[in-house]
XYZ file of C-alpha atoms in Angstrom:
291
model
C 6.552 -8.154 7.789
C 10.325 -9.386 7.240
C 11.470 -9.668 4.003
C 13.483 -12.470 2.871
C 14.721 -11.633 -0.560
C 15.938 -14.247 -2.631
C 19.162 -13.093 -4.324
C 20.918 -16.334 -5.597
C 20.208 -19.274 -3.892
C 20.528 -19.976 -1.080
C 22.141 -16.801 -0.088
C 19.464 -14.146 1.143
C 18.670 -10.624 2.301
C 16.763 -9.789 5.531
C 14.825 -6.787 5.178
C 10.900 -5.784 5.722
C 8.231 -4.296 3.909
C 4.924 -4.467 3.118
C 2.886 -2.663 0.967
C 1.266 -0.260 3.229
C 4.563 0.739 4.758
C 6.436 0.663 1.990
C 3.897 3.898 1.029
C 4.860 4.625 4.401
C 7.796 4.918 4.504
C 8.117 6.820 1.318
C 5.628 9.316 2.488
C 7.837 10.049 5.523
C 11.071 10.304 3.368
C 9.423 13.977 1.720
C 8.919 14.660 5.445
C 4.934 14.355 5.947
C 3.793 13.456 9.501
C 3.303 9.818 8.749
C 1.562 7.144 11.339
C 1.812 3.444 10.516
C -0.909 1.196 12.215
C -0.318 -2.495 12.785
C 0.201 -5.042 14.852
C 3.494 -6.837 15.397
C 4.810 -9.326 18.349
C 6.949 -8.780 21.628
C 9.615 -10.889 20.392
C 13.093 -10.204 19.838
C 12.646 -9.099 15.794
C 9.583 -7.351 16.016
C 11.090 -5.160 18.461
C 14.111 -4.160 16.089
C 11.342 -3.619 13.514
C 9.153 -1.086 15.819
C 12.922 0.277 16.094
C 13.963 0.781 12.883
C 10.454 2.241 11.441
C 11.071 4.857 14.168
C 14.412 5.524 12.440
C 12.720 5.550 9.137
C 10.571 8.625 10.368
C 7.440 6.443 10.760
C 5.884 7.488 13.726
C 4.562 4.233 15.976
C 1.900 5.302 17.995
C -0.849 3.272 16.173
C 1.348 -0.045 16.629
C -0.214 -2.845 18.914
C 2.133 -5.230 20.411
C 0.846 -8.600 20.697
C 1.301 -10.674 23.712
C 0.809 -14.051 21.582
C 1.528 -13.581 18.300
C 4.393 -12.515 16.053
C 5.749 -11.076 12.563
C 5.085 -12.639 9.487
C 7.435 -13.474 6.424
C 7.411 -13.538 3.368
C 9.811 -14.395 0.350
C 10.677 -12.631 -2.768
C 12.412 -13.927 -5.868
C 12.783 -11.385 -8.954
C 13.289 -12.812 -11.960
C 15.547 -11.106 -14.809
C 13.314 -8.554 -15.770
C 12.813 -7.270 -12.352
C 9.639 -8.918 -11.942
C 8.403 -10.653 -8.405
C 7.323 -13.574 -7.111
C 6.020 -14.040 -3.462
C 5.733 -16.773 -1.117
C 3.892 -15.823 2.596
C 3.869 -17.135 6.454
C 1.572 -15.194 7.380
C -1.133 -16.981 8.706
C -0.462 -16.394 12.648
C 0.948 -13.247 12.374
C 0.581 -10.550 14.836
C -1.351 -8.371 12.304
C -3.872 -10.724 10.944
C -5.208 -10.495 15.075
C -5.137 -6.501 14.893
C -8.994 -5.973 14.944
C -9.669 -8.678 17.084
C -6.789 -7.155 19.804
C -6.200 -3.751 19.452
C -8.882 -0.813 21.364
C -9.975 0.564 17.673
C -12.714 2.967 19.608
C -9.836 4.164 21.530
C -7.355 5.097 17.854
C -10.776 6.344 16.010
C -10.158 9.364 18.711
C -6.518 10.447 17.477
C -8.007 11.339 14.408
C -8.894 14.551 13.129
C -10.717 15.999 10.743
C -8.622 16.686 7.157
C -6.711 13.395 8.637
C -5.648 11.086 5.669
C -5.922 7.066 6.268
C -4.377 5.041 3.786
C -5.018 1.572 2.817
C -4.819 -1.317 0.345
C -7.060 -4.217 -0.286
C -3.711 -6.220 1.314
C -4.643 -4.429 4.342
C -8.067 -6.354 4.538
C -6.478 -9.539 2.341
C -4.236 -10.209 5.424
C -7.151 -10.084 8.263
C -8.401 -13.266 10.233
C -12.019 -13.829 8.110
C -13.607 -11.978 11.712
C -11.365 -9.062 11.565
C -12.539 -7.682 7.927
C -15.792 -6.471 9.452
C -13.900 -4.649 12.005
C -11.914 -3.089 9.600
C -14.872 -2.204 7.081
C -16.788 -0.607 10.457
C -13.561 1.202 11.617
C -12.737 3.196 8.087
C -16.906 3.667 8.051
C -16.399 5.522 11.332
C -13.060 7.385 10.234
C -15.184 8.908 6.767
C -17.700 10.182 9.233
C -15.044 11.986 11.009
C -14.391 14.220 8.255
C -11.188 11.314 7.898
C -10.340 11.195 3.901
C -9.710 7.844 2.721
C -7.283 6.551 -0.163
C -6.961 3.089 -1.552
C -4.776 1.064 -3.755
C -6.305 -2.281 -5.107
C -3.439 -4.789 -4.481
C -4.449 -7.834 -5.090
C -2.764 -10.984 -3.839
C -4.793 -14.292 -4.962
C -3.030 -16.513 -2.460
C -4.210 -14.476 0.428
C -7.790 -14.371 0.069
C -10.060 -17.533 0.433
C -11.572 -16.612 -3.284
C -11.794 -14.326 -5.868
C -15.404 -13.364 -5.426
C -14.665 -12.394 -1.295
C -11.961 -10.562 -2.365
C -14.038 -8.961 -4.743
C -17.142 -8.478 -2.413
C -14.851 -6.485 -0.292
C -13.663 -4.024 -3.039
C -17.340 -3.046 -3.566
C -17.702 -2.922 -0.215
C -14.961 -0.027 0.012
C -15.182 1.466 -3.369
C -18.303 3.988 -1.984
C -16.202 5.212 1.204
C -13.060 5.927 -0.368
C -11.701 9.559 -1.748
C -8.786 9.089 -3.659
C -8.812 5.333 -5.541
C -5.099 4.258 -6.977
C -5.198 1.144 -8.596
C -3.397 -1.067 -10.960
C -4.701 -1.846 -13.846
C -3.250 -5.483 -13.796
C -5.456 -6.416 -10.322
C -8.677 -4.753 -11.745
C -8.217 -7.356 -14.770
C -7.522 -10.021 -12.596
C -10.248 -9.181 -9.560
C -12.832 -8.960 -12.619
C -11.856 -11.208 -15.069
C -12.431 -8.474 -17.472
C -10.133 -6.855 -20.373
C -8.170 -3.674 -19.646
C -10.631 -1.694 -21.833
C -13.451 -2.754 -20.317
C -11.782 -2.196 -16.821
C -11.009 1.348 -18.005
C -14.066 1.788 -18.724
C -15.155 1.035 -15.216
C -13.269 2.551 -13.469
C -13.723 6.045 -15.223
C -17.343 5.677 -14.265
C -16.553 5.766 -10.524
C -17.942 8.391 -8.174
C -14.967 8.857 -6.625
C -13.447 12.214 -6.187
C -9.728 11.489 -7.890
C -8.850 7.828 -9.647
C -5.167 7.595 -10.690
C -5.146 4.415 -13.019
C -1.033 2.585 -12.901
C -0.693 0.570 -15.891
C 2.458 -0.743 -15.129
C 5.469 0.944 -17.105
C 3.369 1.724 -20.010
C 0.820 4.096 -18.720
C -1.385 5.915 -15.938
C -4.521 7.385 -16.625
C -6.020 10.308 -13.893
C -9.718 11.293 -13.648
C -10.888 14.118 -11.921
C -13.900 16.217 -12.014
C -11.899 18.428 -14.623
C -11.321 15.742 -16.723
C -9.339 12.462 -18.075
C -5.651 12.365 -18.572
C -3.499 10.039 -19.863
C 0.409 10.108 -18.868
C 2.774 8.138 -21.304
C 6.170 7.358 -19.533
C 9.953 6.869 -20.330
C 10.903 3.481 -19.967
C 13.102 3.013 -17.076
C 14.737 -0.366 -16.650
C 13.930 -2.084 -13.104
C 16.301 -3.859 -11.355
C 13.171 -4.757 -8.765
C 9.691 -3.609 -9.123
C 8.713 -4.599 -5.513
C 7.760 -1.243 -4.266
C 6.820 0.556 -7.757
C 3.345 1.252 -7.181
C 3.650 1.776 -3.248
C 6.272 4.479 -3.875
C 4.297 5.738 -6.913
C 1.325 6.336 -4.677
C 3.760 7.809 -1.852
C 5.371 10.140 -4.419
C 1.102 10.942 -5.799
C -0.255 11.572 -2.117
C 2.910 13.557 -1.237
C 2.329 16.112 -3.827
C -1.294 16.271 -3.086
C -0.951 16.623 0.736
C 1.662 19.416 -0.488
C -1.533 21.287 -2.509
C 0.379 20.195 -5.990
C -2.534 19.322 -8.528
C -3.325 16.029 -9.478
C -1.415 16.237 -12.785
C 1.784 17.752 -11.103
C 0.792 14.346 -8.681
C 0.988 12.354 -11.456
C 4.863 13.485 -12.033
C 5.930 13.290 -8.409
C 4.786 9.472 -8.257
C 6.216 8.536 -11.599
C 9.687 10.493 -10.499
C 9.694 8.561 -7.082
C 8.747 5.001 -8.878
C 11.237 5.175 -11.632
C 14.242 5.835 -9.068
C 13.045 3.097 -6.727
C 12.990 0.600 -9.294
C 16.748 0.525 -10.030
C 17.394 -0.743 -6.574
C 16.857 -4.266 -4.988
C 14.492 -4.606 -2.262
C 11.114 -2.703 -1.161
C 13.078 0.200 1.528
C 15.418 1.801 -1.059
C 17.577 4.346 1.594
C 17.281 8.176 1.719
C 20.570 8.553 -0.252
C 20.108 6.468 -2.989
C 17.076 8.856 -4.102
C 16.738 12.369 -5.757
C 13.237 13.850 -3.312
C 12.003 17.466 -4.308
């Protein structure tokens, strides 16, 4: 999507981002062999887009051009403390149309086995209502292709119809997934529940590897070896936009690299902290420290 941040009214910066490519592109910055799939229009800025993620070292092969529709938007305002707020146009967007457009049967073949497919509960959030079961049925078929599957619980109120469909989707997902990453705050707020209760729930998972972000305070990791909690320095953030999508880059990095889990832990936290002291979601390569 383009990104209109907000910087002091009513001057703005033109960027883009998203929470799946912001991972993305992170992933690709400590040189993995990174795919992005989406849809985006053939207009004018969605071709400088499909441009400039080939500069970024995302590779495009995955990326349906739409005929009818194009990019969405959205707006981001930070407040003091780093902390966002979002407004969307999203609601024709190219991507919303991907399952309904794109030859899925035909991309489910340029996978391989040990492939991994990452995704967010944005990734179904932003779906026409008739896409979602497209999706659901095309990471289904990925699993049983020996695909592994990882998952960040982003939660965005304002782009599902309700709490309990948003909700009904996550349990929908939860069984097929390998490696879960989710925020503590969007557990509490998809279940209405306390963070020790959600804790609690989410240690009970049968789910190979759960890394647990609790914002700058925490992140808890269970494994089959174990639960272990990380405690980290407080960094000051000048925008959190991308902190958990570059923590998970920074996690899956190290994992993809045969790292363990708890050196995983580390590599995300080391990525996140540096991205947070600059504006915007796509921090460049040479404002950050990559091992």
């Amino acid at each position: 999507m383009l990104e209109v941040k907000i910087e002091q009214y009513p001057k703005a910066r033109f960027s883009y981002g998203g929470d799946a490519y912001n991972s993305a592109y992170y992933l690709a910055l400590q040189g993995n062999n990174v795919y992005f799939m989406s849809s985006i229009g053939s207009d004018k800025p969605s071709q400088r887009l499909l441009q400039q993620w080939k500069k970024d070292g995302v590779k495009t092969d995955f990326v349906h051009v739409s005929k009818q529709k194009k990019l969405g938007l959205y707006c981001i305002e930070t407040d003091s403390s780093g902390e966002r707020s979002f407004s969307y146009w999203r609601d024709n967007s190219a991507s919303r149309y991907f399952f309904l457009e794109a030859d899925t049967k035909q991309l489910l073949t340029q996978f391989n086995r040990g492939d991994w497919f990452y995704f967010s509960l944005i990734s179904l959030a932003m779906l026409k209502e008739q896409s979602r079961a497209g999706f659901i049925t095309f990471i289904k078929a990925l699993r049983q292709q020996g695909v592994s599957l990882a998952f960040d619980n982003n939660y965005r109120p304002e782009l599902w119809e309700s709490q309990a469909l948003a909700c009904d989707y996550l349990d929908q997902v939860l069984p097929l997934i390998h490696m879960y990453l989710p925020s503590v705050a969007d557990e509490m707020a998809l279940r209405d529940a306390t963070q020790k209760s959600v804790l609690a729930q989410l240690s009970a998972l049968k789910i190979a590897e759960i890394v647990v972000k609790n914002g700058a305070d925490s992140c808890h990791l269970y494994t089959s070896s174990g639960h272990y909690r990380y405690q980290f320095e407080s960094v000051v953030a000048i925008d959190s936009t991308a902190a958990g999508d570059s923590f998970n880059a920074g996690y899956i990095s190290a994992r993809l690299n045969k790292k363990s889990a708890q050196a995983a832990v580390e590599s995300g936290c080391q990525l996140a902290s540096q991205v947070i002291k600059h504006p915007g979601a796509i921090v460049p390569a040479d404002k950050l420290t990559l091992r």
